[in-house]
Amino acid sequence: MRAAIIDLGTNTFHLIIAEISPSHQVQIIYKTNVPVRLGEGRINENIIIPEAFERGIKTLQDFRTEIERHQVTTIRAIATSAVRSAENGGEFVNAARDQADIEIEVITGEVEAEYIYRGVKATGAIKSTSLIMDIGGGSTEFIICNQHALVWKKSYNVGAARLMQAYFNSDPISENDKAEIKTHLNDTLEDLKIACSIYKPTQLIGSAGAFETFAGLILEDLDIKTTKSVAIPFTSYQSLSKQLIASTHHERDQMPGLVKLRVDMIVIAAILTDYVIETCAIKEITLSTYDLKMGILSGLKFRQGLV
């Protein structure tokens, strides 16, 4: 079976095309991502602005061309926070169907967290009671799990794009902006704090995205394309976080390995990660390069009866 997985994220649209053998082996034969920035401008007003809407549909049309070129038999297109919260999200779904011949499934944050867990689990990175964290543009998912099972999960609308548009008002970010973000997180993440006090995760597993950036900036020889998971040295992360938060836009823009889309959002990601580390008393960080997309592939195999 040849399957295409489309992840319509708030910042980036991803396409993976994979061959799934009868023995349920997965071979990735094509992958790409496009910085669509669907949440640009008015994500906190729950609107996809016209420019972002147009970029999204054009990207899906390009994806459709690749899907046809690779003779795909099964397509899963999954939309997350930006589409599910937008007042015109339904219009976007309809336009994708009519103009790109792609049927989009808009999933809840809880389902999103489940797929993320499946993706991370496939890396073998879960060695103890762990907190999985996936920082998106519109939402951030948290999953507490151990080597055997998922025990708690929740999605919160504290994505990097949402927080940046609401609170990032200076260059570099001011103490006042940081304090407002922390207050917002204190008010929003109460359930997470309670869950961490109950289950006491010791390991933070960062799912792709910002954590790939953290790892890439710290581990100079890291090849993300061939890595499933890797430990991020804890003290090195702490030093990097301080540097990112204190830096100006121009200074970050000059950092090798920091992609343009994340030059500002990485500051928010560092503040959010620092908050979670402090609140949940985490002492160990691991990167999982597998995330929602690989979790969807896993679920697809299950539904097709291949596992």
mmCIF file of C-alpha atoms in Angstrom:
data_model
loop_
_atom_site.group_PDB
_atom_site.id
_atom_site.type_symbol
_atom_site.label_atom_id
_atom_site.label_comp_id
_atom_site.label_asym_id
_atom_site.label_seq_id
_atom_site.Cartn_x
_atom_site.Cartn_y
_atom_site.Cartn_z
ATOM 1 C CA MET A 1 0.000 0.000 0.000
ATOM 2 C CA ARG A 2 1.314 3.447 -0.864
ATOM 3 C CA ALA A 3 0.048 6.119 1.529
ATOM 4 C CA ALA A 4 0.290 9.887 1.684
ATOM 5 C CA ILE A 5 0.065 11.674 5.023
ATOM 6 C CA ILE A 6 -0.617 15.422 5.009
ATOM 7 C CA ASP A 7 -0.216 17.304 8.278
ATOM 8 C CA LEU A 8 -1.782 20.757 8.033
ATOM 9 C CA GLY A 9 -0.069 22.496 10.915
ATOM 10 C CA THR A 10 -0.559 26.084 11.993
ATOM 11 C CA ASN A 11 2.902 27.062 10.738
ATOM 12 C CA THR A 12 3.902 24.306 8.326
ATOM 13 C CA PHE A 13 2.178 21.865 5.980
ATOM 14 C CA HIS A 14 3.951 18.493 5.731
ATOM 15 C CA LEU A 15 3.624 15.745 3.127
ATOM 16 C CA ILE A 16 4.992 12.235 3.630
ATOM 17 C CA ILE A 17 4.549 9.479 1.063
ATOM 18 C CA ALA A 18 5.329 6.003 2.332
ATOM 19 C CA GLU A 19 5.235 2.423 1.086
ATOM 20 C CA ILE A 20 3.727 0.045 3.657
ATOM 21 C CA SER A 21 4.611 -3.559 2.954
ATOM 22 C CA PRO A 22 2.427 -6.604 3.774
ATOM 23 C CA SER A 23 4.895 -7.296 6.612
ATOM 24 C CA HIS A 24 4.049 -3.786 7.932
ATOM 25 C CA GLN A 25 7.451 -2.256 7.181
ATOM 26 C CA VAL A 26 7.315 1.456 6.390
ATOM 27 C CA GLN A 27 9.591 3.021 3.787
ATOM 28 C CA ILE A 28 9.438 6.792 3.362
ATOM 29 C CA ILE A 29 9.808 7.500 -0.359
ATOM 30 C CA TYR A 30 9.064 11.226 -0.410
ATOM 31 C CA LYS A 31 8.732 14.028 2.120
ATOM 32 C CA THR A 32 8.501 17.779 2.023
ATOM 33 C CA ASN A 33 7.266 20.675 4.111
ATOM 34 C CA VAL A 34 6.131 24.187 3.285
ATOM 35 C CA PRO A 35 6.029 27.155 5.724
ATOM 36 C CA VAL A 36 2.427 28.076 4.912
ATOM 37 C CA ARG A 37 1.934 30.131 8.124
ATOM 38 C CA LEU A 38 -1.798 29.431 8.157
ATOM 39 C CA GLY A 39 -2.064 31.115 11.551
ATOM 40 C CA GLU A 40 -0.476 34.362 10.386
ATOM 41 C CA GLY A 41 -1.891 37.599 11.707
ATOM 42 C CA ARG A 42 -5.167 36.725 13.406
ATOM 43 C CA ILE A 43 -4.929 33.255 14.911
ATOM 44 C CA ASN A 44 -6.129 34.544 18.286
ATOM 45 C CA GLU A 45 -9.183 35.980 16.542
ATOM 46 C CA ASN A 46 -9.859 32.542 15.049
ATOM 47 C CA ILE A 47 -9.515 33.719 11.471
ATOM 48 C CA ILE A 48 -7.446 32.388 8.557
ATOM 49 C CA ILE A 49 -6.540 35.585 6.719
ATOM 50 C CA PRO A 50 -6.958 35.623 2.894
ATOM 51 C CA GLU A 51 -3.222 35.526 2.151
ATOM 52 C CA ALA A 52 -2.703 32.490 4.396
ATOM 53 C CA PHE A 53 -5.844 30.825 3.017
ATOM 54 C CA GLU A 54 -4.489 31.196 -0.525
ATOM 55 C CA ARG A 55 -1.028 29.897 0.425
ATOM 56 C CA GLY A 56 -2.611 26.862 2.057
ATOM 57 C CA ILE A 57 -4.735 25.906 -0.947
ATOM 58 C CA LYS A 58 -1.827 26.439 -3.367
ATOM 59 C CA THR A 59 0.368 24.179 -1.231
ATOM 60 C CA LEU A 60 -2.310 21.475 -1.172
ATOM 61 C CA GLN A 61 -2.586 21.692 -4.963
ATOM 62 C CA ASP A 62 1.169 21.143 -5.182
ATOM 63 C CA PHE A 63 0.874 18.219 -2.776
ATOM 64 C CA ARG A 64 -1.854 16.709 -4.963
ATOM 65 C CA THR A 65 0.545 16.822 -7.929
ATOM 66 C CA GLU A 66 3.172 14.888 -5.962
ATOM 67 C CA ILE A 67 0.583 12.403 -4.728
ATOM 68 C CA GLU A 68 -0.510 11.649 -8.276
ATOM 69 C CA ARG A 69 3.098 11.421 -9.475
ATOM 70 C CA HIS A 70 3.818 8.776 -6.836
ATOM 71 C CA GLN A 71 0.612 6.835 -7.580
ATOM 72 C CA VAL A 72 -0.632 6.939 -4.001
ATOM 73 C CA THR A 73 -3.569 4.689 -3.108
ATOM 74 C CA THR A 74 -4.479 6.058 0.341
ATOM 75 C CA ILE A 75 -4.478 9.684 1.536
ATOM 76 C CA ARG A 76 -4.889 10.994 5.076
ATOM 77 C CA ALA A 77 -4.971 14.781 5.393
ATOM 78 C CA ILE A 78 -5.140 15.932 9.010
ATOM 79 C CA ALA A 79 -5.808 19.487 10.137
ATOM 80 C CA THR A 80 -5.056 20.670 13.642
ATOM 81 C CA SER A 81 -5.365 23.856 15.698
ATOM 82 C CA ALA A 82 -5.433 26.627 13.080
ATOM 83 C CA VAL A 83 -8.222 25.009 11.051
ATOM 84 C CA ARG A 84 -10.237 23.551 13.927
ATOM 85 C CA SER A 85 -10.386 26.891 15.760
ATOM 86 C CA ALA A 86 -10.926 29.174 12.754
ATOM 87 C CA GLU A 87 -14.366 30.551 12.012
ATOM 88 C CA ASN A 88 -13.612 30.031 8.319
ATOM 89 C CA GLY A 89 -11.982 26.630 8.881
ATOM 90 C CA GLY A 90 -14.935 24.922 7.210
ATOM 91 C CA GLU A 91 -14.484 27.145 4.162
ATOM 92 C CA PHE A 92 -10.845 26.078 3.992
ATOM 93 C CA VAL A 93 -11.801 22.395 4.180
ATOM 94 C CA ASN A 94 -14.322 22.887 1.376
ATOM 95 C CA ALA A 95 -11.812 24.768 -0.773
ATOM 96 C CA ALA A 96 -9.250 21.990 -0.301
ATOM 97 C CA ARG A 97 -11.801 19.455 -1.499
ATOM 98 C CA ASP A 98 -12.992 21.520 -4.463
ATOM 99 C CA GLN A 99 -9.691 23.036 -5.615
ATOM 100 C CA ALA A 100 -7.101 20.397 -4.636
ATOM 101 C CA ASP A 101 -9.210 17.233 -4.492
ATOM 102 C CA ILE A 102 -8.042 16.601 -0.934
ATOM 103 C CA GLU A 103 -10.465 15.620 1.809
ATOM 104 C CA ILE A 104 -9.316 17.089 5.118
ATOM 105 C CA GLU A 105 -10.111 15.529 8.480
ATOM 106 C CA VAL A 106 -10.136 18.105 11.283
ATOM 107 C CA ILE A 107 -9.123 16.335 14.483
ATOM 108 C CA THR A 108 -9.546 17.324 18.112
ATOM 109 C CA GLY A 109 -6.600 18.132 20.321
ATOM 110 C CA GLU A 110 -7.142 14.866 22.212
ATOM 111 C CA VAL A 111 -6.895 12.823 19.025
ATOM 112 C CA GLU A 112 -3.841 14.850 18.018
ATOM 113 C CA ALA A 113 -2.172 13.961 21.311
ATOM 114 C CA GLU A 114 -2.922 10.264 20.733
ATOM 115 C CA TYR A 115 -1.252 10.341 17.309
ATOM 116 C CA ILE A 116 1.776 12.163 18.741
ATOM 117 C CA TYR A 117 2.113 9.484 21.409
ATOM 118 C CA ARG A 118 2.015 6.731 18.780
ATOM 119 C CA GLY A 119 4.710 8.481 16.768
ATOM 120 C CA VAL A 120 7.015 9.008 19.748
ATOM 121 C CA LYS A 121 6.457 5.450 20.979
ATOM 122 C CA ALA A 122 7.712 4.117 17.641
ATOM 123 C CA THR A 123 11.157 5.642 18.281
ATOM 124 C CA GLY A 124 11.753 3.641 21.454
ATOM 125 C CA ALA A 125 12.547 6.866 23.312
ATOM 126 C CA ILE A 126 10.173 6.202 26.226
ATOM 127 C CA LYS A 127 12.458 4.706 28.862
ATOM 128 C CA SER A 128 10.642 5.739 32.037
ATOM 129 C CA THR A 129 7.624 7.762 33.116
ATOM 130 C CA SER A 130 7.826 10.582 30.596
ATOM 131 C CA LEU A 131 6.125 13.808 29.589
ATOM 132 C CA ILE A 132 5.813 14.174 25.826
ATOM 133 C CA MET A 133 5.491 17.764 24.635
ATOM 134 C CA ASP A 134 4.631 18.851 21.095
ATOM 135 C CA ILE A 135 4.811 22.620 20.582
ATOM 136 C CA GLY A 136 2.721 23.605 17.589
ATOM 137 C CA GLY A 137 1.859 27.008 16.263
ATOM 138 C CA GLY A 138 -1.727 26.934 17.500
ATOM 139 C CA SER A 139 -1.704 24.367 20.288
ATOM 140 C CA THR A 140 0.683 22.409 22.477
ATOM 141 C CA GLU A 141 -0.022 18.787 23.335
ATOM 142 C CA PHE A 142 1.134 17.082 26.528
ATOM 143 C CA ILE A 143 1.134 13.321 27.075
ATOM 144 C CA ILE A 144 2.248 11.473 30.196
ATOM 145 C CA CYS A 145 3.208 7.870 29.555
ATOM 146 C CA ASN A 146 5.540 5.063 30.559
ATOM 147 C CA GLN A 147 7.100 2.158 28.671
ATOM 148 C CA HIS A 148 3.766 0.347 28.659
ATOM 149 C CA ALA A 149 0.929 2.827 28.209
ATOM 150 C CA LEU A 150 -0.366 6.349 27.826
ATOM 151 C CA VAL A 151 -1.752 7.482 31.188
ATOM 152 C CA TRP A 152 -2.776 11.127 30.615
ATOM 153 C CA LYS A 153 -3.069 13.552 27.709
ATOM 154 C CA LYS A 154 -4.363 17.040 26.973
ATOM 155 C CA SER A 155 -4.121 19.714 24.287
ATOM 156 C CA TYR A 156 -3.952 23.412 25.175
ATOM 157 C CA ASN A 157 -4.232 26.506 22.974
ATOM 158 C CA VAL A 158 -0.774 27.711 23.958
ATOM 159 C CA GLY A 159 0.982 27.246 20.639
ATOM 160 C CA ALA A 160 4.003 29.360 19.741
ATOM 161 C CA ALA A 161 2.178 31.449 17.138
ATOM 162 C CA ARG A 162 -0.705 32.205 19.507
ATOM 163 C CA LEU A 163 1.602 33.248 22.343
ATOM 164 C CA MET A 164 3.868 35.225 20.035
ATOM 165 C CA GLN A 165 1.009 37.244 18.561
ATOM 166 C CA ALA A 166 -0.430 37.922 22.009
ATOM 167 C CA TYR A 167 2.679 38.640 24.074
ATOM 168 C CA PHE A 168 5.854 39.137 22.013
ATOM 169 C CA ASN A 169 5.902 42.941 21.832
ATOM 170 C CA SER A 170 9.586 43.898 22.099
ATOM 171 C CA ASP A 171 13.018 43.031 20.711
ATOM 172 C CA PRO A 172 14.465 41.286 22.630
ATOM 173 C CA ILE A 173 11.433 40.072 24.539
ATOM 174 C CA SER A 174 10.915 42.157 27.669
ATOM 175 C CA GLU A 175 10.630 41.019 31.273
ATOM 176 C CA ASN A 176 7.034 42.227 31.231
ATOM 177 C CA ASP A 177 6.189 40.121 28.175
ATOM 178 C CA LYS A 178 7.815 37.075 29.790
ATOM 179 C CA ALA A 179 5.890 37.664 33.018
ATOM 180 C CA GLU A 180 2.594 37.894 31.125
ATOM 181 C CA ILE A 181 3.321 34.627 29.315
ATOM 182 C CA LYS A 182 4.121 32.894 32.605
ATOM 183 C CA THR A 183 0.912 34.224 34.178
ATOM 184 C CA HIS A 184 -1.069 32.935 31.208
ATOM 185 C CA LEU A 185 0.604 29.526 31.455
ATOM 186 C CA ASN A 186 -0.059 29.372 35.196
ATOM 187 C CA ASP A 187 -3.731 30.028 34.551
ATOM 188 C CA THR A 188 -4.014 27.651 31.590
ATOM 189 C CA LEU A 189 -1.891 24.633 32.513
ATOM 190 C CA GLU A 190 -3.332 23.841 35.935
ATOM 191 C CA ASP A 191 -4.394 20.346 34.810
ATOM 192 C CA LEU A 192 -0.879 19.639 33.589
ATOM 193 C CA LYS A 193 0.651 20.685 36.897
ATOM 194 C CA ILE A 194 -1.734 18.392 38.778
ATOM 195 C CA ALA A 195 -1.024 15.473 36.424
ATOM 196 C CA CYS A 196 2.753 15.930 36.807
ATOM 197 C CA SER A 197 2.402 15.982 40.600
ATOM 198 C CA ILE A 198 0.528 12.670 40.426
ATOM 199 C CA TYR A 199 2.603 10.762 37.857
ATOM 200 C CA LYS A 200 5.978 12.485 38.428
ATOM 201 C CA PRO A 201 7.539 12.198 34.965
ATOM 202 C CA THR A 202 11.321 12.472 35.016
ATOM 203 C CA GLN A 203 11.957 12.706 31.284
ATOM 204 C CA LEU A 204 10.707 15.364 28.855
ATOM 205 C CA ILE A 205 10.421 14.078 25.298
ATOM 206 C CA GLY A 206 10.104 16.913 22.805
ATOM 207 C CA SER A 207 8.287 15.923 19.647
ATOM 208 C CA ALA A 208 10.006 17.315 16.524
ATOM 209 C CA GLY A 209 9.494 21.017 15.698
ATOM 210 C CA ALA A 210 11.194 23.346 18.162
ATOM 211 C CA PHE A 211 13.000 20.456 19.828
ATOM 212 C CA GLU A 212 14.705 19.609 16.545
ATOM 213 C CA THR A 213 15.922 23.200 16.536
ATOM 214 C CA PHE A 214 17.177 22.961 20.126
ATOM 215 C CA ALA A 215 18.992 19.694 19.360
ATOM 216 C CA GLY A 216 20.437 21.007 16.099
ATOM 217 C CA LEU A 217 21.837 24.131 17.750
ATOM 218 C CA ILE A 218 23.422 22.089 20.567
ATOM 219 C CA LEU A 219 24.561 18.910 18.763
ATOM 220 C CA GLU A 220 26.546 20.173 15.803
ATOM 221 C CA ASP A 221 27.052 16.754 14.180
ATOM 222 C CA LEU A 222 23.416 15.681 14.497
ATOM 223 C CA ASP A 223 21.759 14.467 11.297
ATOM 224 C CA ILE A 224 18.048 15.002 11.896
ATOM 225 C CA LYS A 225 17.109 13.074 8.757
ATOM 226 C CA THR A 226 18.592 9.819 10.051
ATOM 227 C CA THR A 227 17.813 10.244 13.755
ATOM 228 C CA LYS A 228 14.726 8.819 15.480
ATOM 229 C CA SER A 229 15.569 10.105 18.942
ATOM 230 C CA VAL A 230 18.523 11.618 20.774
ATOM 231 C CA ALA A 231 19.252 12.937 24.257
ATOM 232 C CA ILE A 232 19.603 16.719 24.516
ATOM 233 C CA PRO A 233 22.211 17.593 27.182
ATOM 234 C CA PHE A 234 20.212 19.264 29.936
ATOM 235 C CA THR A 235 22.695 21.966 30.962
ATOM 236 C CA SER A 236 23.406 22.758 27.312
ATOM 237 C CA TYR A 237 19.686 23.263 26.733
ATOM 238 C CA GLN A 238 19.492 25.612 29.726
ATOM 239 C CA SER A 239 22.372 27.701 28.370
ATOM 240 C CA LEU A 240 20.858 27.783 24.879
ATOM 241 C CA SER A 241 17.453 28.791 26.242
ATOM 242 C CA LYS A 242 18.937 31.754 28.111
ATOM 243 C CA GLN A 243 20.787 32.814 24.980
ATOM 244 C CA LEU A 244 17.696 32.582 22.749
ATOM 245 C CA ILE A 245 15.449 34.465 25.161
ATOM 246 C CA ALA A 246 17.995 37.262 25.667
ATOM 247 C CA SER A 247 18.839 37.643 21.971
ATOM 248 C CA THR A 248 17.482 40.066 19.397
ATOM 249 C CA HIS A 249 15.717 39.053 16.192
ATOM 250 C CA HIS A 250 18.850 39.946 14.206
ATOM 251 C CA GLU A 251 21.108 37.858 16.448
ATOM 252 C CA ARG A 252 18.863 34.817 16.123
ATOM 253 C CA ASP A 253 18.563 35.338 12.382
ATOM 254 C CA GLN A 254 22.331 34.901 12.122
ATOM 255 C CA MET A 255 22.391 31.589 14.022
ATOM 256 C CA PRO A 256 23.330 28.685 11.718
ATOM 257 C CA GLY A 257 20.642 26.025 11.691
ATOM 258 C CA LEU A 258 17.813 28.266 12.888
ATOM 259 C CA VAL A 259 15.227 28.300 10.087
ATOM 260 C CA LYS A 260 13.534 31.595 9.262
ATOM 261 C CA LEU A 261 10.087 30.430 10.344
ATOM 262 C CA ARG A 262 11.334 29.797 13.888
ATOM 263 C CA VAL A 263 13.564 32.844 14.397
ATOM 264 C CA ASP A 264 10.993 34.478 16.695
ATOM 265 C CA MET A 265 8.812 31.530 17.680
ATOM 266 C CA ILE A 266 11.824 29.694 19.113
ATOM 267 C CA VAL A 267 11.884 32.308 21.904
ATOM 268 C CA ILE A 268 8.321 31.401 22.844
ATOM 269 C CA ALA A 269 9.163 27.697 22.579
ATOM 270 C CA ALA A 270 12.104 28.167 24.967
ATOM 271 C CA ILE A 271 9.985 30.091 27.488
ATOM 272 C CA LEU A 272 7.277 27.412 27.327
ATOM 273 C CA THR A 273 9.790 24.577 27.661
ATOM 274 C CA ASP A 274 11.516 26.295 30.588
ATOM 275 C CA TYR A 275 8.160 26.690 32.312
ATOM 276 C CA VAL A 276 7.362 22.996 31.917
ATOM 277 C CA ILE A 277 10.825 21.905 33.091
ATOM 278 C CA GLU A 278 10.542 24.062 36.196
ATOM 279 C CA THR A 279 6.916 23.245 36.971
ATOM 280 C CA CYS A 280 7.262 19.491 36.491
ATOM 281 C CA ALA A 281 10.783 19.199 37.987
ATOM 282 C CA ILE A 282 12.221 17.683 34.804
ATOM 283 C CA LYS A 283 15.944 16.843 34.677
ATOM 284 C CA GLU A 284 16.257 15.044 31.343
ATOM 285 C CA ILE A 285 15.323 16.044 27.777
ATOM 286 C CA THR A 286 15.079 13.824 24.707
ATOM 287 C CA LEU A 287 14.219 14.702 21.120
ATOM 288 C CA SER A 288 11.832 12.486 19.149
ATOM 289 C CA THR A 289 11.871 13.273 15.438
ATOM 290 C CA TYR A 290 8.732 11.151 15.076
ATOM 291 C CA ASP A 291 5.547 13.073 15.756
ATOM 292 C CA LEU A 292 1.964 13.318 14.541
ATOM 293 C CA LYS A 293 2.777 12.191 11.006
ATOM 294 C CA MET A 294 4.420 8.915 12.013
ATOM 295 C CA GLY A 295 1.635 8.358 14.510
ATOM 296 C CA ILE A 296 -0.913 8.687 11.714
ATOM 297 C CA LEU A 297 1.044 6.158 9.655
ATOM 298 C CA SER A 298 0.956 3.790 12.611
ATOM 299 C CA GLY A 299 -2.793 4.251 12.956
ATOM 300 C CA LEU A 300 -3.232 3.769 9.230
ATOM 301 C CA LYS A 301 -1.426 0.428 9.367
ATOM 302 C CA PHE A 302 -3.640 -0.642 12.248
ATOM 303 C CA ARG A 303 -6.851 0.269 10.446
ATOM 304 C CA GLN A 304 -5.718 -1.469 7.284
ATOM 305 C CA GLY A 305 -5.227 -4.676 9.253
ATOM 306 C CA LEU A 306 -1.507 -4.804 8.591
ATOM 307 C CA VAL A 307 -0.558 -5.026 12.281
#
